[in-house]
CSV table of C-alpha atoms in Angstrom, one decimal:
chain,number,residue,atom,x,y,z
A,1,UNK,CA,84.6,97.1,93.8
A,2,UNK,CA,82.4,95.8,96.6
A,3,UNK,CA,82.7,96.5,100.2
A,4,UNK,CA,82.0,93.4,102.7
A,5,UNK,CA,82.0,92.9,106.3
A,6,UNK,CA,83.2,89.7,107.4
A,7,UNK,CA,83.0,88.1,110.6
A,8,UNK,CA,85.1,85.0,111.5
A,9,UNK,CA,86.2,83.7,114.9
A,10,UNK,CA,83.9,86.7,116.2
A,11,UNK,CA,86.3,89.2,114.8
A,12,UNK,CA,84.6,91.7,112.4
A,13,UNK,CA,86.4,93.1,109.7
A,14,UNK,CA,85.9,95.7,106.6
A,15,UNK,CA,86.9,94.4,103.6
A,16,UNK,CA,86.8,95.7,100.1
A,17,UNK,CA,87.6,93.8,96.6
A,18,UNK,CA,88.4,94.8,93.4
A,19,UNK,CA,88.3,92.6,90.1
A,20,UNK,CA,87.3,89.1,89.0
A,21,UNK,CA,87.6,86.3,91.9
A,22,UNK,CA,88.8,83.9,89.2
A,23,UNK,CA,92.3,86.0,89.2
A,24,UNK,CA,95.0,85.5,91.5
A,25,UNK,CA,94.2,87.1,95.0
A,26,UNK,CA,96.8,89.4,96.3
A,27,UNK,CA,95.7,90.9,99.9
A,28,UNK,CA,96.8,94.4,100.8
A,29,UNK,CA,97.5,95.1,104.5
A,30,UNK,CA,97.9,98.7,105.7
A,31,UNK,CA,100.0,100.3,108.3
A,32,UNK,CA,99.3,101.3,111.7
A,33,UNK,CA,96.6,104.1,112.3
A,34,UNK,CA,95.9,103.9,108.5
A,35,UNK,CA,92.6,102.1,107.0
A,36,UNK,CA,92.3,100.5,104.0
A,37,UNK,CA,91.3,103.5,101.5
A,38,UNK,CA,94.7,104.7,102.1
A,39,UNK,CA,95.3,101.5,99.3
A,40,UNK,CA,93.7,104.4,96.8
A,41,UNK,CA,91.0,102.8,94.7
A,42,UNK,CA,93.0,104.0,91.6
A,43,UNK,CA,96.1,101.6,92.9
A,44,UNK,CA,93.5,98.6,93.4
A,45,UNK,CA,91.9,99.3,90.5
A,46,UNK,CA,95.4,99.2,88.2
A,47,UNK,CA,96.1,96.1,90.0
A,48,UNK,CA,92.9,94.4,89.0
A,49,UNK,CA,93.1,95.6,85.7
A,50,UNK,CA,96.4,93.6,85.5
A,51,UNK,CA,94.6,90.1,86.3
A,52,UNK,CA,94.3,90.5,90.1
A,53,UNK,CA,91.8,90.0,92.4
A,54,UNK,CA,92.6,92.5,95.0
A,55,UNK,CA,91.4,92.3,98.6
A,56,UNK,CA,92.0,95.4,100.9
A,57,UNK,CA,90.6,95.7,104.4
A,58,UNK,CA,90.5,97.7,107.8
A,59,UNK,CA,92.4,96.4,110.4
A,60,UNK,CA,91.3,96.1,114.0
A,61,UNK,CA,90.4,99.5,115.2
A,62,UNK,CA,90.8,101.4,112.1
A,63,UNK,CA,88.0,102.5,109.6
A,64,UNK,CA,84.9,100.3,109.7
A,65,UNK,CA,86.5,96.9,111.7
A,66,UNK,CA,85.6,96.1,115.1
A,67,UNK,CA,87.2,98.4,117.8
A,68,UNK,CA,88.4,97.7,121.2
A,69,UNK,CA,88.3,100.3,124.2
A,70,UNK,CA,90.6,103.2,123.7
A,71,UNK,CA,94.2,102.6,125.6
A,72,UNK,CA,93.2,98.9,126.3
A,73,UNK,CA,93.2,96.7,123.3
A,74,UNK,CA,92.8,93.2,123.9
A,75,UNK,CA,94.9,91.8,120.9
A,76,UNK,CA,98.2,91.9,119.8
A,77,UNK,CA,100.5,91.8,116.6
A,78,UNK,CA,99.9,88.0,116.3
A,79,UNK,CA,96.0,88.4,116.4
A,80,UNK,CA,96.4,90.9,113.7
A,81,UNK,CA,98.5,88.6,111.4
A,82,UNK,CA,95.5,85.9,112.3
A,83,UNK,CA,93.4,88.4,110.9
A,84,UNK,CA,94.7,88.2,107.4
A,85,UNK,CA,93.9,84.7,107.2
A,86,UNK,CA,90.5,85.0,108.4
A,87,UNK,CA,89.9,87.9,105.5
A,88,UNK,CA,91.3,85.1,103.1
A,89,UNK,CA,89.1,82.2,104.5
A,90,UNK,CA,85.9,84.5,104.6
A,91,UNK,CA,86.6,85.0,100.7
A,92,UNK,CA,87.4,81.1,100.2
A,93,UNK,CA,91.1,81.6,99.2
A,94,UNK,CA,93.7,79.0,99.7
A,95,UNK,CA,96.8,80.6,99.1
A,96,UNK,CA,97.4,84.6,98.0
A,97,UNK,CA,99.8,87.2,97.4
A,98,UNK,CA,100.3,89.3,100.3
A,99,UNK,CA,101.3,93.1,100.3
A,100,UNK,CA,102.0,95.0,103.4
A,101,UNK,CA,102.6,98.6,103.8
A,102,UNK,CA,104.6,99.7,106.9
A,103,UNK,CA,103.2,97.6,109.8
A,104,UNK,CA,101.1,95.8,107.5
A,105,UNK,CA,104.5,94.7,106.0
A,106,UNK,CA,105.4,93.4,109.4
A,107,UNK,CA,102.4,91.4,109.7
A,108,UNK,CA,103.1,90.1,106.4
A,109,UNK,CA,106.4,88.6,107.5
A,110,UNK,CA,104.4,87.2,110.4
A,111,UNK,CA,101.7,85.6,108.4
A,112,UNK,CA,104.4,84.3,105.8
A,113,UNK,CA,106.0,82.6,108.7
A,114,UNK,CA,103.3,81.3,110.7
A,115,UNK,CA,101.1,80.3,107.5
A,116,UNK,CA,103.4,79.4,104.7
A,117,UNK,CA,100.9,77.2,103.0
A,118,UNK,CA,98.6,80.2,102.5
A,119,UNK,CA,101.1,82.5,101.1
A,120,UNK,CA,102.3,82.6,97.2
A,121,UNK,CA,104.5,85.5,97.3
A,122,UNK,CA,105.5,88.5,99.6
A,123,UNK,CA,105.7,92.6,98.8
A,124,UNK,CA,107.1,94.5,101.5
A,125,UNK,CA,106.7,98.2,101.3
A,126,UNK,CA,108.5,100.7,103.8
A,127,UNK,CA,108.8,97.8,106.7
A,128,UNK,CA,111.2,96.0,108.6
A,129,UNK,CA,111.7,92.9,110.6
A,130,UNK,CA,113.2,95.4,113.3
A,131,UNK,CA,115.5,92.5,114.1
A,132,UNK,CA,118.6,94.3,114.1
A,133,UNK,CA,118.9,97.1,116.7
A,134,UNK,CA,121.9,98.8,115.2
A,135,UNK,CA,119.5,100.0,112.2
A,136,UNK,CA,118.5,103.8,112.5
A,137,UNK,CA,115.1,104.7,114.5
A,138,UNK,CA,112.5,107.1,113.4
A,139,UNK,CA,113.5,110.7,112.8
A,140,UNK,CA,113.3,112.9,116.2
A,141,UNK,CA,110.8,115.3,114.5
A,142,UNK,CA,108.0,112.7,113.7
A,143,UNK,CA,108.4,111.0,116.9
A,144,UNK,CA,107.8,114.2,118.4
A,145,UNK,CA,104.9,114.8,115.8
A,146,UNK,CA,103.0,111.5,117.1
A,147,UNK,CA,104.2,112.6,120.7
A,148,UNK,CA,101.6,115.8,120.1
A,149,UNK,CA,98.5,113.6,119.3
A,150,UNK,CA,97.5,113.9,122.9
A,151,UNK,CA,96.7,117.5,122.4
A,152,UNK,CA,94.4,116.7,119.8
A,153,UNK,CA,90.6,116.7,120.0
A,154,UNK,CA,89.6,113.8,118.2
A,155,UNK,CA,86.2,114.6,118.6
A,156,UNK,CA,86.7,118.3,116.8
A,157,UNK,CA,86.6,117.2,112.9
A,158,UNK,CA,89.2,120.3,111.8
A,159,UNK,CA,91.9,119.4,114.3
A,160,UNK,CA,91.7,115.7,113.0
A,161,UNK,CA,91.8,116.4,109.5
A,162,UNK,CA,94.4,118.8,110.4
A,163,UNK,CA,96.4,116.5,112.2
A,164,UNK,CA,96.1,114.1,108.9
A,165,UNK,CA,97.2,116.5,106.7
A,166,UNK,CA,100.2,117.5,108.6
A,167,UNK,CA,101.3,114.0,109.1
A,168,UNK,CA,101.3,113.4,105.5
A,169,UNK,CA,103.2,116.2,104.8
A,170,UNK,CA,105.7,115.3,107.2
A,171,UNK,CA,105.8,111.9,105.9
A,172,UNK,CA,106.4,112.7,102.4
A,173,UNK,CA,109.9,112.8,100.4
A,174,UNK,CA,111.5,115.4,98.8
A,175,UNK,CA,110.8,113.7,95.3
A,176,UNK,CA,106.6,114.6,95.5
A,177,UNK,CA,105.2,118.1,95.8
A,178,UNK,CA,102.5,118.4,98.8
A,179,UNK,CA,98.8,117.3,97.7
A,180,UNK,CA,96.9,118.9,100.4
A,181,UNK,CA,93.8,118.8,98.8
A,182,UNK,CA,94.0,115.1,98.3
A,183,UNK,CA,95.2,114.6,101.7
A,184,UNK,CA,92.3,116.2,102.8
A,185,UNK,CA,89.8,114.3,100.8
A,186,UNK,CA,90.9,110.9,102.0
A,187,UNK,CA,91.4,112.3,105.5
A,188,UNK,CA,87.8,113.2,105.5
A,189,UNK,CA,86.7,110.0,104.1
A,190,UNK,CA,88.6,108.3,106.9
A,191,UNK,CA,87.3,110.1,109.3
A,192,UNK,CA,83.6,109.7,107.8
A,193,UNK,CA,84.2,106.1,107.9
A,194,UNK,CA,85.9,105.4,111.3
A,195,UNK,CA,84.3,104.2,114.1
A,196,UNK,CA,86.3,105.3,117.1
A,197,UNK,CA,89.0,108.0,116.0
A,198,UNK,CA,90.8,107.5,119.6
A,199,UNK,CA,91.0,104.1,119.5
A,200,UNK,CA,92.3,104.4,116.1
A,201,UNK,CA,94.9,106.9,116.6
A,202,UNK,CA,96.4,105.2,119.8
A,203,UNK,CA,95.6,101.5,120.3
A,204,UNK,CA,97.8,100.1,117.7
A,205,UNK,CA,101.2,101.8,119.5
A,206,UNK,CA,100.2,99.7,122.1
A,207,UNK,CA,100.7,96.4,120.7
A,208,UNK,CA,103.2,93.7,121.2
A,209,UNK,CA,103.9,90.3,120.8
A,210,UNK,CA,104.8,87.9,117.7
A,211,UNK,CA,108.8,87.9,118.4
A,212,UNK,CA,108.8,84.4,117.9
A,213,UNK,CA,107.8,84.6,114.5
A,214,UNK,CA,109.8,87.6,113.5
A,215,UNK,CA,113.0,85.8,114.5
A,216,UNK,CA,112.1,83.3,112.1
A,217,UNK,CA,112.2,85.6,109.0
A,218,UNK,CA,115.4,84.4,107.5
A,219,UNK,CA,113.5,81.1,106.8
A,220,UNK,CA,111.0,82.4,104.6
A,221,UNK,CA,111.0,80.8,101.2
A,222,UNK,CA,108.4,82.4,99.1
A,223,UNK,CA,109.3,84.9,96.4
A,224,UNK,CA,109.5,88.5,98.2
A,225,UNK,CA,109.9,92.1,96.8
A,226,UNK,CA,110.8,94.8,99.2
A,227,UNK,CA,109.8,98.6,98.1
A,228,UNK,CA,111.4,101.5,100.3
A,229,UNK,CA,112.1,104.9,100.0
A,230,UNK,CA,115.5,106.8,100.7
A,231,UNK,CA,113.8,109.5,102.4
A,232,UNK,CA,111.8,107.1,104.6
A,233,UNK,CA,111.5,109.1,108.1
A,234,UNK,CA,109.6,106.5,109.9
A,235,UNK,CA,111.5,103.3,108.9
A,236,UNK,CA,114.5,104.6,107.3
A,237,UNK,CA,115.8,103.1,103.9
A,238,UNK,CA,118.4,101.1,106.0
A,239,UNK,CA,115.6,98.7,106.9
A,240,UNK,CA,114.3,98.1,103.6
A,241,UNK,CA,118.3,97.2,102.5
A,242,UNK,CA,118.5,94.9,105.6
A,243,UNK,CA,114.9,92.8,105.2
A,244,UNK,CA,116.4,92.4,101.6
A,245,UNK,CA,119.4,90.6,102.6
A,246,UNK,CA,117.4,88.7,105.5
A,247,UNK,CA,115.1,86.9,103.0
A,248,UNK,CA,117.3,84.7,100.0
A,249,UNK,CA,116.4,85.7,96.7
A,250,UNK,CA,114.8,88.9,97.3
A,251,UNK,CA,114.5,91.7,95.3
A,252,UNK,CA,114.5,95.5,96.3
A,253,UNK,CA,113.1,98.2,94.6
A,254,UNK,CA,114.5,101.5,95.6
A,255,UNK,CA,112.7,104.8,95.3
A,256,UNK,CA,114.8,107.6,95.3
A,257,UNK,CA,113.5,110.5,97.3
A,258,UNK,CA,110.5,109.0,98.3
A,259,UNK,CA,109.3,108.9,102.3
A,260,UNK,CA,106.8,106.9,104.0
A,261,UNK,CA,104.1,106.9,101.5
A,262,UNK,CA,102.2,105.1,98.7
A,263,UNK,CA,102.2,108.3,96.6
A,264,UNK,CA,100.7,108.3,93.2
A,265,UNK,CA,103.9,109.8,91.7
A,266,UNK,CA,105.4,106.0,92.1
A,267,UNK,CA,102.7,103.8,91.3
A,268,UNK,CA,104.1,103.6,87.7
A,269,UNK,CA,107.3,101.9,89.3
A,270,UNK,CA,105.7,100.1,92.2
A,271,UNK,CA,102.4,98.4,90.2
A,272,UNK,CA,105.1,97.2,87.3
A,273,UNK,CA,107.4,95.6,90.2
A,274,UNK,CA,104.4,94.4,91.8
A,275,UNK,CA,102.7,92.8,88.7
A,276,UNK,CA,106.1,91.3,87.2
A,277,UNK,CA,106.7,89.5,91.0
A,278,UNK,CA,103.3,88.0,91.0
A,279,UNK,CA,103.1,86.9,87.6
A,280,UNK,CA,103.0,83.3,87.1
A,281,UNK,CA,103.3,82.1,90.6
A,282,UNK,CA,101.3,79.4,91.0
A,283,UNK,CA,98.6,81.3,89.9
A,284,UNK,CA,96.2,78.2,90.0
A,285,UNK,CA,96.5,77.7,93.6
A,286,UNK,CA,95.4,81.1,94.7
A,287,UNK,CA,91.6,80.2,94.1
A,288,UNK,CA,92.0,76.6,96.2
A,289,UNK,CA,90.2,76.7,99.3
A,290,UNK,CA,91.8,74.8,102.2
């Protein structure tokens, strides 16, 4: 794997790649407040071993990518969608498979609507278009937990690590036992490589925009795979079912007992589905530079 800091249109983003550049590319977009390392190294390596050129990156305000002032982000959701294309441009990739988790899934939808000529397929994980107001909202216990974030001293390493462990325990489903040691190691790695924890934790929650793009989600015509856990407390499972109906021909992979998580216990099912989904889709075009 190779980490690379790219700068396109004045936007600085930290990226990392796995595998051979000659293979079909898949771009992984992580969710709000989380850096690219939550697409765990082994997950990425297994995708690469299956013949994919895997790229993950830090969104703005997380990890090693550029930061705006905490509480005052000078960008919106559509800008973050544009960042995905900036990453592809920096790597010289014309078309790629896209995979997004949570907010990353929403960004994937926006990218696909705005830049259909750049997208080979979509994998949409624990996400939603949020077009249907009748769908269930985030569970109250999760909303209350996130509301407590302003009580954390983000300059205190132990408080930050404890908050991260509590968050991931809250988001996991009943299928998976807690793995506090692993989560704490990942959280410590994230703490070490994050430029500004306050911006990282709060700026994404202030973002708006892209409504006109989301309104066109039913127009998406690339092959789409939706993956969703039945015990997701942030974006309940009904959102995944709804999203699978919104995009014609979409396949839904249901993860029983899984929460809002990329748990290693689900990797076999997820990776098998992603590899099958992306296999053979215009392979020759993923390396063509626009």
